[in-house]
Structure formats: C-alpha cells, structure tokens
Coordinates of N, CA and C in Angstrom, one line a residue:
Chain A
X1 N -22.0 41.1 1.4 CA -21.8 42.0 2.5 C -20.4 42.6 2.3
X2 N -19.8 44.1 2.7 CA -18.9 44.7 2.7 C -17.9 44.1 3.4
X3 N -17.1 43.6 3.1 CA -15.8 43.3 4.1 C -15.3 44.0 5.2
X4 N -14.9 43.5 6.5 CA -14.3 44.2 7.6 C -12.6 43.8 7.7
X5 N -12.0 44.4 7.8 CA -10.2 44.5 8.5 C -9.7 44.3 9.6
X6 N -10.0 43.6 10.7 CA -9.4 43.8 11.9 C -7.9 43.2 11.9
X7 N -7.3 43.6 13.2 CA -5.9 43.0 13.3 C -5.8 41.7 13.9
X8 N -4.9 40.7 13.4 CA -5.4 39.6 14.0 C -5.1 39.0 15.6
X9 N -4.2 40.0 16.2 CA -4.7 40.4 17.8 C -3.8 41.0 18.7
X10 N -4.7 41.3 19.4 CA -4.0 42.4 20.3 C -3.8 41.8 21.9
X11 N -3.2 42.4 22.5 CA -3.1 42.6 24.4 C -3.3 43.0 25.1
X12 N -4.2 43.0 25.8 CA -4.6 44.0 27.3 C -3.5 43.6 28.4
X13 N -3.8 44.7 29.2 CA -3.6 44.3 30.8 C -4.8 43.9 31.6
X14 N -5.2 43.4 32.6 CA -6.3 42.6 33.4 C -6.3 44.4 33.7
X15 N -8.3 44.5 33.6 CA -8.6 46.2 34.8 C -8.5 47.1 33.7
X16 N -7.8 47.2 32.2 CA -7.4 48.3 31.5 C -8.4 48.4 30.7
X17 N -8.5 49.8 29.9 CA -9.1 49.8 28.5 C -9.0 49.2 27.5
X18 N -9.8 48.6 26.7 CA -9.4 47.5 25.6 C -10.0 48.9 24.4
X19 N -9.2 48.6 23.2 CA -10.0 49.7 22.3 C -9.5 48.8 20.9
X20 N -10.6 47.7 20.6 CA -10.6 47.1 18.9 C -10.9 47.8 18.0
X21 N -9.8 47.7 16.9 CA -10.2 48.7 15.7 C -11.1 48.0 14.6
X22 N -11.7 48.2 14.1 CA -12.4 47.4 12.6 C -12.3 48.4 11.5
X23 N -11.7 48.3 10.1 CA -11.9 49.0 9.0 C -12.8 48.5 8.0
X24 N -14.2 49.5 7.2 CA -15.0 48.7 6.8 C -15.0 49.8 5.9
X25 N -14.3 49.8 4.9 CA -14.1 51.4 4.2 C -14.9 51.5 2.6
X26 N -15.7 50.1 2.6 CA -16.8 49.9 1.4 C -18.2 49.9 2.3
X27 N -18.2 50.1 3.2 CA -19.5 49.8 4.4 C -20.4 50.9 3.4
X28 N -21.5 50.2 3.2 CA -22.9 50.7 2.5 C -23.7 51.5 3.2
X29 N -24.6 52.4 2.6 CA -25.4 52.9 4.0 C -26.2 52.2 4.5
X30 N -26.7 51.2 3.9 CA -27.9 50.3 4.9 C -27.1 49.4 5.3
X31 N -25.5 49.0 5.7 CA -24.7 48.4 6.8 C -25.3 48.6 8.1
X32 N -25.9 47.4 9.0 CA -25.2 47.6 10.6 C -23.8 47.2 10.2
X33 N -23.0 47.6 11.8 CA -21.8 47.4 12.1 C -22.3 46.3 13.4
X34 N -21.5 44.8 13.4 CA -22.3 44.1 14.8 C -21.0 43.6 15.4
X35 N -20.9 43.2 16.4 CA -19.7 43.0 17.1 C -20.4 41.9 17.9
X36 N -19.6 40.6 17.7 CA -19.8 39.3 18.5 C -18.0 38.8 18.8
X37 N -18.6 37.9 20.1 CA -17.1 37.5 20.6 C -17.5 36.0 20.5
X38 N -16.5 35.4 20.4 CA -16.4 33.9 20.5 C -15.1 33.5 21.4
X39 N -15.9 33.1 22.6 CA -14.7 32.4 23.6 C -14.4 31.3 23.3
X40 N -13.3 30.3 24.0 CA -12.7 29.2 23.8 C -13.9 28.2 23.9
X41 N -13.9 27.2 22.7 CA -14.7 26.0 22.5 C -15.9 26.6 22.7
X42 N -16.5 27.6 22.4 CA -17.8 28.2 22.5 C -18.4 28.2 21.3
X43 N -19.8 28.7 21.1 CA -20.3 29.6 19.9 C -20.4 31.0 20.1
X44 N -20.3 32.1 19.1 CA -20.2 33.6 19.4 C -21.1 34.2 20.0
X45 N -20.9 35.2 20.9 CA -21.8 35.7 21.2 C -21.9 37.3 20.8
X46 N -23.2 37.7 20.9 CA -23.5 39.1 20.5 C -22.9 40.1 21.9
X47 N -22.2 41.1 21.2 CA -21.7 42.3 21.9 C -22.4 43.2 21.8
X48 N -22.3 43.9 20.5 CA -23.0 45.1 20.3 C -23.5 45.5 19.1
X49 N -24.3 46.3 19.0 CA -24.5 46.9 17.2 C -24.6 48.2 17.3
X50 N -24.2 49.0 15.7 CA -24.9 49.9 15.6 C -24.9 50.4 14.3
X51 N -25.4 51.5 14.3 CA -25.7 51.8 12.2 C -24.7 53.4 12.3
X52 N -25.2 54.5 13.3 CA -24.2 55.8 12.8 C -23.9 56.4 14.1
X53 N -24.8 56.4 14.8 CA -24.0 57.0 16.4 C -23.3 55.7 17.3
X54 N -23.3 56.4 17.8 CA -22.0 55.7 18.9 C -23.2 55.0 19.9
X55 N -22.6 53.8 20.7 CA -23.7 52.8 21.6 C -23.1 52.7 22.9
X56 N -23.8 52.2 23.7 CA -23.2 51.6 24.9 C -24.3 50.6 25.2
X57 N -23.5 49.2 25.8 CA -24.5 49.0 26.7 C -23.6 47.8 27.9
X58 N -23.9 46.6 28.2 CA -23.4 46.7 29.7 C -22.2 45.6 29.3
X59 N -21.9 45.3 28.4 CA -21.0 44.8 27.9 C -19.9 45.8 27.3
X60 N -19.7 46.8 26.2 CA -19.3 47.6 25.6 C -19.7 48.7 25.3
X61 N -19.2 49.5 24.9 CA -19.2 50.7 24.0 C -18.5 50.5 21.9
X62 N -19.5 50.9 21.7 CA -19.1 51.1 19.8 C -18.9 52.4 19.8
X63 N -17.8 52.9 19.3 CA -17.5 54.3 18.5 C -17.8 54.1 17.5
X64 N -18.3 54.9 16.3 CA -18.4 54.5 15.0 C -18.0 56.2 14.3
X65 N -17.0 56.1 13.3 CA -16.3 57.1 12.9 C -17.9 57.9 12.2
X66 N -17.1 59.0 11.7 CA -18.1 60.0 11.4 C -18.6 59.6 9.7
X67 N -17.5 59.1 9.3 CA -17.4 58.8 7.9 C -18.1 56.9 7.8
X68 N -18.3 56.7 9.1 CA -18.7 55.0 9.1 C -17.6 54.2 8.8
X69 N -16.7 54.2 7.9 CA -15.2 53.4 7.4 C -14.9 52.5 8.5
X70 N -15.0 53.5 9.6 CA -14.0 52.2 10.9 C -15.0 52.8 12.0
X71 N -14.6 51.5 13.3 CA -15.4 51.7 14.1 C -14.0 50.8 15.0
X72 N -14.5 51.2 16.7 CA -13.9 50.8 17.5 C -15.0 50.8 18.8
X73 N -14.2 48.6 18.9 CA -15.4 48.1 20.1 C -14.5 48.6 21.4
X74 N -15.2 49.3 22.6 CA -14.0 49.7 23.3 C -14.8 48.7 24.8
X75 N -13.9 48.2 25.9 CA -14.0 47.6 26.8 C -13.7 48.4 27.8
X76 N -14.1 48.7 28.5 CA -13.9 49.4 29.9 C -12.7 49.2 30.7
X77 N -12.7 47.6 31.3 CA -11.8 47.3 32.4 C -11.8 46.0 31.5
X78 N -11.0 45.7 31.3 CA -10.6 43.6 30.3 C -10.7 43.1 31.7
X79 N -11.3 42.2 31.4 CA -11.1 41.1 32.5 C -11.0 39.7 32.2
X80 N -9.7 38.6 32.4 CA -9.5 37.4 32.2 C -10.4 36.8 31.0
X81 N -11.6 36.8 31.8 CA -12.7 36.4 30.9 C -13.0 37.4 29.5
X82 N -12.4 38.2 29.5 CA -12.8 38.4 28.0 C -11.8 38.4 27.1
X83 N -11.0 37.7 27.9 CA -9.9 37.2 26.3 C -10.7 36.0 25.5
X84 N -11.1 36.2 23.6 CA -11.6 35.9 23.1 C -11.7 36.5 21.6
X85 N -12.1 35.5 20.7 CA -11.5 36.2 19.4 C -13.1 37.5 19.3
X86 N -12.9 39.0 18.9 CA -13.5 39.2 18.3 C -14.2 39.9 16.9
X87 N -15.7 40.0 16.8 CA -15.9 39.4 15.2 C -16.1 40.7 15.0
X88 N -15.9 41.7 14.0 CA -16.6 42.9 13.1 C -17.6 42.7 12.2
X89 N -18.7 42.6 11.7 CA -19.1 42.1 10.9 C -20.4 43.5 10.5
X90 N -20.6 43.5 9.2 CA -21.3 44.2 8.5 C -22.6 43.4 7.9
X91 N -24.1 43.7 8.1 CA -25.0 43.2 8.1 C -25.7 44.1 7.5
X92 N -26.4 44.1 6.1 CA -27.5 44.9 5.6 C -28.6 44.7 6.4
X93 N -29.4 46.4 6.8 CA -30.4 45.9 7.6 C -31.5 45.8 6.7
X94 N -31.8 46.2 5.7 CA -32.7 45.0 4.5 C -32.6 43.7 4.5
X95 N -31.9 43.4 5.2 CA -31.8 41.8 5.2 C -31.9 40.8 6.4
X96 N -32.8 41.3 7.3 CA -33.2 41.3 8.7 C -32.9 40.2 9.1
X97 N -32.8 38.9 8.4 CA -32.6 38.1 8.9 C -31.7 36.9 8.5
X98 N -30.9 37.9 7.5 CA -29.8 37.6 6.7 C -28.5 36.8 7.6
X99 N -27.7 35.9 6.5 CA -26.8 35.7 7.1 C -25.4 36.3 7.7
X100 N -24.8 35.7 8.4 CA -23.7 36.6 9.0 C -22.3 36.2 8.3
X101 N -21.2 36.9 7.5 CA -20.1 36.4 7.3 C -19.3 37.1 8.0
X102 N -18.3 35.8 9.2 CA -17.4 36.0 9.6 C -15.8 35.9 8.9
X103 N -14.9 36.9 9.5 CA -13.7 37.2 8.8 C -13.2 36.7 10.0
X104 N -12.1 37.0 10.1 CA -11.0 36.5 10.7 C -10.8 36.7 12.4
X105 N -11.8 38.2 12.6 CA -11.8 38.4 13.8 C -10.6 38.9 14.4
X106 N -9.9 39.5 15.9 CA -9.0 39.5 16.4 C -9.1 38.6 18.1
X107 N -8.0 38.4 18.0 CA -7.8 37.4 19.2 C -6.9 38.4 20.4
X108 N -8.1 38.5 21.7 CA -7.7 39.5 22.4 C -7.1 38.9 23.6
X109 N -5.9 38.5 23.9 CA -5.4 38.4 25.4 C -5.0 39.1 26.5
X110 N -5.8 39.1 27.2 CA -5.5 39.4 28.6 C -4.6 39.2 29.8
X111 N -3.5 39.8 30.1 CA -2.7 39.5 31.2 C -3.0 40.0 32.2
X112 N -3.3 39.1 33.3 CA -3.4 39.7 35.0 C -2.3 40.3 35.1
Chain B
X1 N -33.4 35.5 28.4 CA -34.2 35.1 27.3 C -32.9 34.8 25.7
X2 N -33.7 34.4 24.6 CA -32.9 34.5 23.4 C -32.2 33.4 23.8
X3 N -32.3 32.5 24.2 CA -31.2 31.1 24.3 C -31.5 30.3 23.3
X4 N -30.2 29.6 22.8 CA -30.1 28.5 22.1 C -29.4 27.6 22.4
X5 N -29.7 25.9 22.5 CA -29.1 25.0 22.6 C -28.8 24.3 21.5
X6 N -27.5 23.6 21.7 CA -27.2 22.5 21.1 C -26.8 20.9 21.4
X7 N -27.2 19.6 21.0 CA -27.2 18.7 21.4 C -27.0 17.5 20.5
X8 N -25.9 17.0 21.0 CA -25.3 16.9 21.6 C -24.2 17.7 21.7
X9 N -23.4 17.7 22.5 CA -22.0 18.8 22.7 C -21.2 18.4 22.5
X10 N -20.6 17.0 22.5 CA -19.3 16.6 21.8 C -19.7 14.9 21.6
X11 N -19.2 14.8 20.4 CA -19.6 13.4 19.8 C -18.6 12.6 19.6
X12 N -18.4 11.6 19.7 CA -17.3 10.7 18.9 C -17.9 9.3 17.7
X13 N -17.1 9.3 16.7 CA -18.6 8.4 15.7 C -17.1 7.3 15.0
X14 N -17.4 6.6 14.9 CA -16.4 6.0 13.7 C -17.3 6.2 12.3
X15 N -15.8 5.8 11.2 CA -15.5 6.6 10.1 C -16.9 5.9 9.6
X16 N -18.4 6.6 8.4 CA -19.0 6.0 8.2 C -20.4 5.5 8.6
X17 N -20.7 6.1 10.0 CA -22.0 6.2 11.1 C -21.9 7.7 10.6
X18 N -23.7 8.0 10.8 CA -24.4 8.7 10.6 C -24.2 9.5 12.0
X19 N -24.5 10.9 11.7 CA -24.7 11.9 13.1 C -25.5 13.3 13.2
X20 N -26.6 13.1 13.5 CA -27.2 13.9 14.3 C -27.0 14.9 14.9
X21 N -27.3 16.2 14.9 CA -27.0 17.3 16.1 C -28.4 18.1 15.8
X22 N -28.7 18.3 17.4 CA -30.0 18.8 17.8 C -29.7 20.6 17.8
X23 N -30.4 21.8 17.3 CA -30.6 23.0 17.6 C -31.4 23.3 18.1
X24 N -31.9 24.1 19.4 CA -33.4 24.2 19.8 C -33.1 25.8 20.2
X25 N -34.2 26.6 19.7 CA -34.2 27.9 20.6 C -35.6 27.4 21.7
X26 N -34.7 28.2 22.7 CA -35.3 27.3 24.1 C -36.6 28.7 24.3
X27 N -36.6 29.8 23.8 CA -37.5 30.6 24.6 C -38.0 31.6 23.4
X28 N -38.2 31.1 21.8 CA -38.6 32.1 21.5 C -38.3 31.1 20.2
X29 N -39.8 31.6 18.8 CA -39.6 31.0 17.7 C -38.7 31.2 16.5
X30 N -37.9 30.7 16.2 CA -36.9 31.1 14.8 C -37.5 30.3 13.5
X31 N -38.2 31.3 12.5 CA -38.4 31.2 11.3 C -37.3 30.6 10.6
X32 N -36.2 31.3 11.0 CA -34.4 30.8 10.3 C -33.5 30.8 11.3
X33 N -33.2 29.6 10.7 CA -31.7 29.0 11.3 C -30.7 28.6 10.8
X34 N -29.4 29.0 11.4 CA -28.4 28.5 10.5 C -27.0 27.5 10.8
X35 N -26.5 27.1 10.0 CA -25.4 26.0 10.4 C -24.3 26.8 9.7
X36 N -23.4 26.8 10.8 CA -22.3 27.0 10.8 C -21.2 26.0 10.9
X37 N -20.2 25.6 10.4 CA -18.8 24.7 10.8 C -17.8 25.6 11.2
X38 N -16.6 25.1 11.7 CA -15.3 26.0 12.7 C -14.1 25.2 12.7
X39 N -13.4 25.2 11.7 CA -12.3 24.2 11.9 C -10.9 24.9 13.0
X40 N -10.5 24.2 13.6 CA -9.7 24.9 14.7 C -8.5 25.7 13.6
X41 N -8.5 26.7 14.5 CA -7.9 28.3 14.4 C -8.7 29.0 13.3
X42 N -9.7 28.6 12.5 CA -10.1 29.1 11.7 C -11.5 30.0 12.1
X43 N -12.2 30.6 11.1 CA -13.4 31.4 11.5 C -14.2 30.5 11.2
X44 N -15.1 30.9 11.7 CA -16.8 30.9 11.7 C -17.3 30.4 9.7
X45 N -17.4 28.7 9.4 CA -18.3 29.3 7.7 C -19.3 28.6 7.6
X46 N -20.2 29.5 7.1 CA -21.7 29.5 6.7 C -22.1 28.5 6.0
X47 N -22.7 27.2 6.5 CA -22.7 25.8 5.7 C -24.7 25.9 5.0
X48 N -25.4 26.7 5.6 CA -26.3 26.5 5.4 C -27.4 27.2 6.0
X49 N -28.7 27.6 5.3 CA -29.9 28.6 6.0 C -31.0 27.6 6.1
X50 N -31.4 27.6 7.5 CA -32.4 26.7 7.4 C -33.9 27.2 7.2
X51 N -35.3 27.0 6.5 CA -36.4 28.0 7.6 C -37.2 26.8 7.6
X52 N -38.1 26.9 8.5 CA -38.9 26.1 8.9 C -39.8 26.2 7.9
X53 N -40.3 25.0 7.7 CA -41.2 24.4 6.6 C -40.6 24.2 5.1
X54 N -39.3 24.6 5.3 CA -39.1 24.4 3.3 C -37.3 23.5 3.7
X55 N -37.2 23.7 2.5 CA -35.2 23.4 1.9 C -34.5 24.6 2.7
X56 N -33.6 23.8 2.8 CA -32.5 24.8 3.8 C -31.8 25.3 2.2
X57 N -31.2 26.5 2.2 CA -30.3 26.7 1.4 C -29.1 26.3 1.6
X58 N -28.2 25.8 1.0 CA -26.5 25.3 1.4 C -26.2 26.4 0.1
X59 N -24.5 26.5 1.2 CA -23.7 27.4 0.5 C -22.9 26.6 -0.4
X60 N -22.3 27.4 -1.5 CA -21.2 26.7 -2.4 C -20.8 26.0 -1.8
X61 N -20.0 24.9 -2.4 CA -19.4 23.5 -2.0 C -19.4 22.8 -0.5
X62 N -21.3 22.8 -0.3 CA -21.5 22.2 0.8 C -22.5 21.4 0.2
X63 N -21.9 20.2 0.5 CA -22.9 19.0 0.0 C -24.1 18.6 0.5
X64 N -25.1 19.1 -0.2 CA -26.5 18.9 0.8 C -27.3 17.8 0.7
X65 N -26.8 16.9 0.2 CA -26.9 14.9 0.3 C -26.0 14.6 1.6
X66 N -24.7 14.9 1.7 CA -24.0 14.2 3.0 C -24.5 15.2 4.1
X67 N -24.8 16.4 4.3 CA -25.1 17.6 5.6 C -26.9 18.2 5.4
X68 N -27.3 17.1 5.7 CA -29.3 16.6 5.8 C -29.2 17.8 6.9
X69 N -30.0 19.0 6.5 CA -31.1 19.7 7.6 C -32.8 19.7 7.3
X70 N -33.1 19.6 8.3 CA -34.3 19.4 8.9 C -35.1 20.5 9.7
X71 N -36.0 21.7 9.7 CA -36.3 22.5 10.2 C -37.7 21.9 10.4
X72 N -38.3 21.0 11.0 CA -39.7 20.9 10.9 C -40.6 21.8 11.9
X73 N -39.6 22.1 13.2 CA -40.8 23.1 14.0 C -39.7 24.9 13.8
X74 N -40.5 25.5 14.6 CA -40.1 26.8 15.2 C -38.8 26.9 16.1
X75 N -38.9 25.8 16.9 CA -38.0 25.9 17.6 C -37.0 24.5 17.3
X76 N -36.8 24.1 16.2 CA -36.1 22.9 16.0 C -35.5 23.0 15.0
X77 N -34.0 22.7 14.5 CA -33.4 22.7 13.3 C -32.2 21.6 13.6
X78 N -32.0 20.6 13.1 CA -31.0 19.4 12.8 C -30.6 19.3 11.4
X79 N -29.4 18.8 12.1 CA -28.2 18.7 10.9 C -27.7 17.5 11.2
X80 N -28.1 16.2 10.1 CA -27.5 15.2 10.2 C -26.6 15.2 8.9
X81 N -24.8 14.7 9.6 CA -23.7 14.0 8.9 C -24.0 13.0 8.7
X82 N -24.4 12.8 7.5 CA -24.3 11.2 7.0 C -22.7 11.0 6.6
X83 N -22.7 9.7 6.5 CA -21.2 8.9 6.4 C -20.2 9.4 6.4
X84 N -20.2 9.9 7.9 CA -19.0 10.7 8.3 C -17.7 10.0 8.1
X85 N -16.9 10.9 7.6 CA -15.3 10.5 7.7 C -14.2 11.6 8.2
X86 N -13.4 11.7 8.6 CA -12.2 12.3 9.5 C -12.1 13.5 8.8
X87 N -12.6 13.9 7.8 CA -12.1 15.0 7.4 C -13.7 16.2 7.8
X88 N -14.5 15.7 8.1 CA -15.7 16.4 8.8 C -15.8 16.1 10.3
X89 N -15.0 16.2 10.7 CA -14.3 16.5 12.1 C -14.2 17.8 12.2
X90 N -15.2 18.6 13.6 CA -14.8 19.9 12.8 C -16.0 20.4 14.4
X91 N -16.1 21.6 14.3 CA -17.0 22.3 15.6 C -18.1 23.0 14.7
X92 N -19.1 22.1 14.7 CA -20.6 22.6 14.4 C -21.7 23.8 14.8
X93 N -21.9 24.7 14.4 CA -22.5 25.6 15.4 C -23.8 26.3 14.8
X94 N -24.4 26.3 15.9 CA -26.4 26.9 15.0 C -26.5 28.3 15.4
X95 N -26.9 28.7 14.8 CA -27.7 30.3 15.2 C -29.6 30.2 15.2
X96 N -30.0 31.4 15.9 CA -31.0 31.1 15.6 C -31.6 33.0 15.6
X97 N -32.2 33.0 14.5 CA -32.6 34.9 13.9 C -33.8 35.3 15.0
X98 N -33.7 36.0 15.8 CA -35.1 36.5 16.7 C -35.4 37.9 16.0
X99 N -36.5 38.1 14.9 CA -36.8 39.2 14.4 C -36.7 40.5 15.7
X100 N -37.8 40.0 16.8 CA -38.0 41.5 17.7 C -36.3 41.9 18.2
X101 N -35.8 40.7 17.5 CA -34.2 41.8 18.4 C -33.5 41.7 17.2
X102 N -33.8 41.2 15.9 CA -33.0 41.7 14.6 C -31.7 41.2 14.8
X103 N -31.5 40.0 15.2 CA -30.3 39.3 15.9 C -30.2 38.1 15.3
X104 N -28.9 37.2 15.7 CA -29.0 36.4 15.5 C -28.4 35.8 16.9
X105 N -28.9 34.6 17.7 CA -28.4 33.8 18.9 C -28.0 32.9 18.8
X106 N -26.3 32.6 19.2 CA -25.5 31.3 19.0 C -26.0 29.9 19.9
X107 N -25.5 29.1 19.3 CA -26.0 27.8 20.2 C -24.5 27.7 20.9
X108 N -24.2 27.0 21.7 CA -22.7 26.4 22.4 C -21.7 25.5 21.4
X109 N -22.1 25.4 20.0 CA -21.6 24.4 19.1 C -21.2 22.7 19.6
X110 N -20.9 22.3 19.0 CA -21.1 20.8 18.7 C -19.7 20.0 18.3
X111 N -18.8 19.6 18.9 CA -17.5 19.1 18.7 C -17.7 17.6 18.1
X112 N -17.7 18.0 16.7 CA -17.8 16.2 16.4 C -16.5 15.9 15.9
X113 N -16.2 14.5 16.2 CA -14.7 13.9 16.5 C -15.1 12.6 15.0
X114 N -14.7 12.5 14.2 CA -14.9 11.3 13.2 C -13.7 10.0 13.5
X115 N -13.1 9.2 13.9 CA -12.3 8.5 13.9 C -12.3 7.1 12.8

C-alpha cells in the first residue's frame, strides 16, 4: 500500500473547525483514502472514505485534492470527545478485504 | 449494526500461562479477521489475517507457534498467547471485514498485562 504523511499532532479549540492534513503523493488510482480514529485505550474506529470527490457524513467531511496527493479530514465543531489519534490510510479497492497499514497517525487535542 | 467484541478486556497472567482472547462480530458474518498488537505510544501492527476455515496468515516476525489463531466459525476468531512473557505485554486488537460495507470493524482491544 502507498504510504500516508500526516503531522504527528495538532490543537483545536473546543466548538472550532478541525482541518487534518494527509500527504499520499504515491496514492495509486485504485487507492481508497480511509480515515479511522482511535481514542484512548480503545480500538479504531471508522470515520470516513473516499476514492475522488469530496464526502460528508455525520461524523466528517473528506476533501480530497484534485490531484488525489493529499486529502483533508475536516471536523466541524471539535468537541472534548474527539481528541484522539487520527489514522490516513490508503487501501486498494481490489483488495476488498485487504489489510489495513497503520502509520503514525496524528494526535488531535482539544482545549475547552 | 457492524459491532465487534472483544473478550476478555484486560487480563493479567503470570510469566508462562497461556492466554486466550475472544473476537466476535456480534451482528454480521466475517469471512476475515484480523489481529492487530499496539504497544503504548505506538501504532496499530498487523500481527496476522485470519479466515474462517483455513491458516491465518502471520506477518513477518510473528511467531505463529507462540500467537495460535483459530477462526472456526463466521463470527469467531481467537488468538491464543502461549507462554506468555513480559515482553508480549501489549494491547491486542481484532477487526472484522463486512464485505456489504467494504470495511473493516474494530473490536475495543484487549490489555494483556504478562507479569
């Protein structure tokens, strides 16, 4: 799988826009782009996917550049609860049921 | 829907007892399953692919005599540590692949403590 870039973390304010960057600038064309978060002593959970247009759903929004290279998970309002590391990850969709390699992730904190 | 458990949630074993950890997807069948380990501050690494009815695949330098999986149903994948020692001390975690959603669903992972 293509390698992802993220920073290894960033800071919100509690209520603000959160906007994660991922660089994935070997991303294949049959790449998804998937976005999972892993909170404290948890296991990850799924955010969002996508392959070339932009997504939404009741968790997030994905922008995904024009060129695919980078993409950004964007958060609406941060809230306490979503300080948590998260993951970028590139998944061939030929590989449906392939496994997932996590990188490093970013660790997102939230101040009230 | 798409749930997965894990069981037990946090273990404590002395050095050399065997250990057990249950995976179950609670609402839906997983052909593949996978084992993950998480050493603190570290990411997420891929110890192993399980599918039901065959050999799990293990990844490079995962010993698959000491880290026993077992996929015998749809909804069941175990991963038994045999003769655990302090240095497989570590946060165990399963996924489980749901084709209609081209996904893969975390379990809550598994805190085993070796002493």
């Amino acid at each position: 799988d293509a390698k992802t870039t993220q920073p290894n973390s960033m800071e919100s304010n509690e209520e603000e826009p959160v906007h994660l960057p991922c660089n994935h600038s070997t991303i294949s064309g049959t790449d998804y782009i998937h976005w999972y978060r892993q909170l404290p002593s948890q296991g990850p959970e799924y955010v969002i996917h996508g392959l070339t247009s932009n997504v939404n759903n009741r968790m997030a929004s994905l922008a995904i550049a024009e060129d695919r290279k980078s993409s950004t998970l964007i958060l609406h309002r941060a809230t306490l609860r979503d300080a948590a590391v998260y993951y970028c990850i590139l998944r061939d969709r030929t590989n449906a049921g392939n496994m997932l390699t996590f990188g490093g992730g970013t660790r997102l904190m939230v101040k009230p | 829907g798409a749930v997965v458990s894990q069981h037990p949630s946090r273990v404590i074993c002395k050095s050399g007892t065997s250990v057990k950890i249950e995976c179950r997807s609670l609402d839906f069948q997983a052909t593949t399953m996978f084992w993950y380990r998480q050493f603190p501050k570290q990411s997420l690494m891929l110890m192993a692919t399980s599918n039901e009815g065959s050999k799990a695949t293990y990844e490079q330098g995962v010993e698959k005599d000491k880290f026993l999986i077992n996929h015998a149903s749809l909804t069941l994948s175990t991963l038994t540590v045999t003769s655990a020692h302090p240095e497989d001390s570590s946060f165990y975690i399963c996924s489980a692949y749901l084709p209609s959603y081209n996904e893969q669903f975390f379990g809550p992972g598994t805190r085993l403590t070796v002493l």
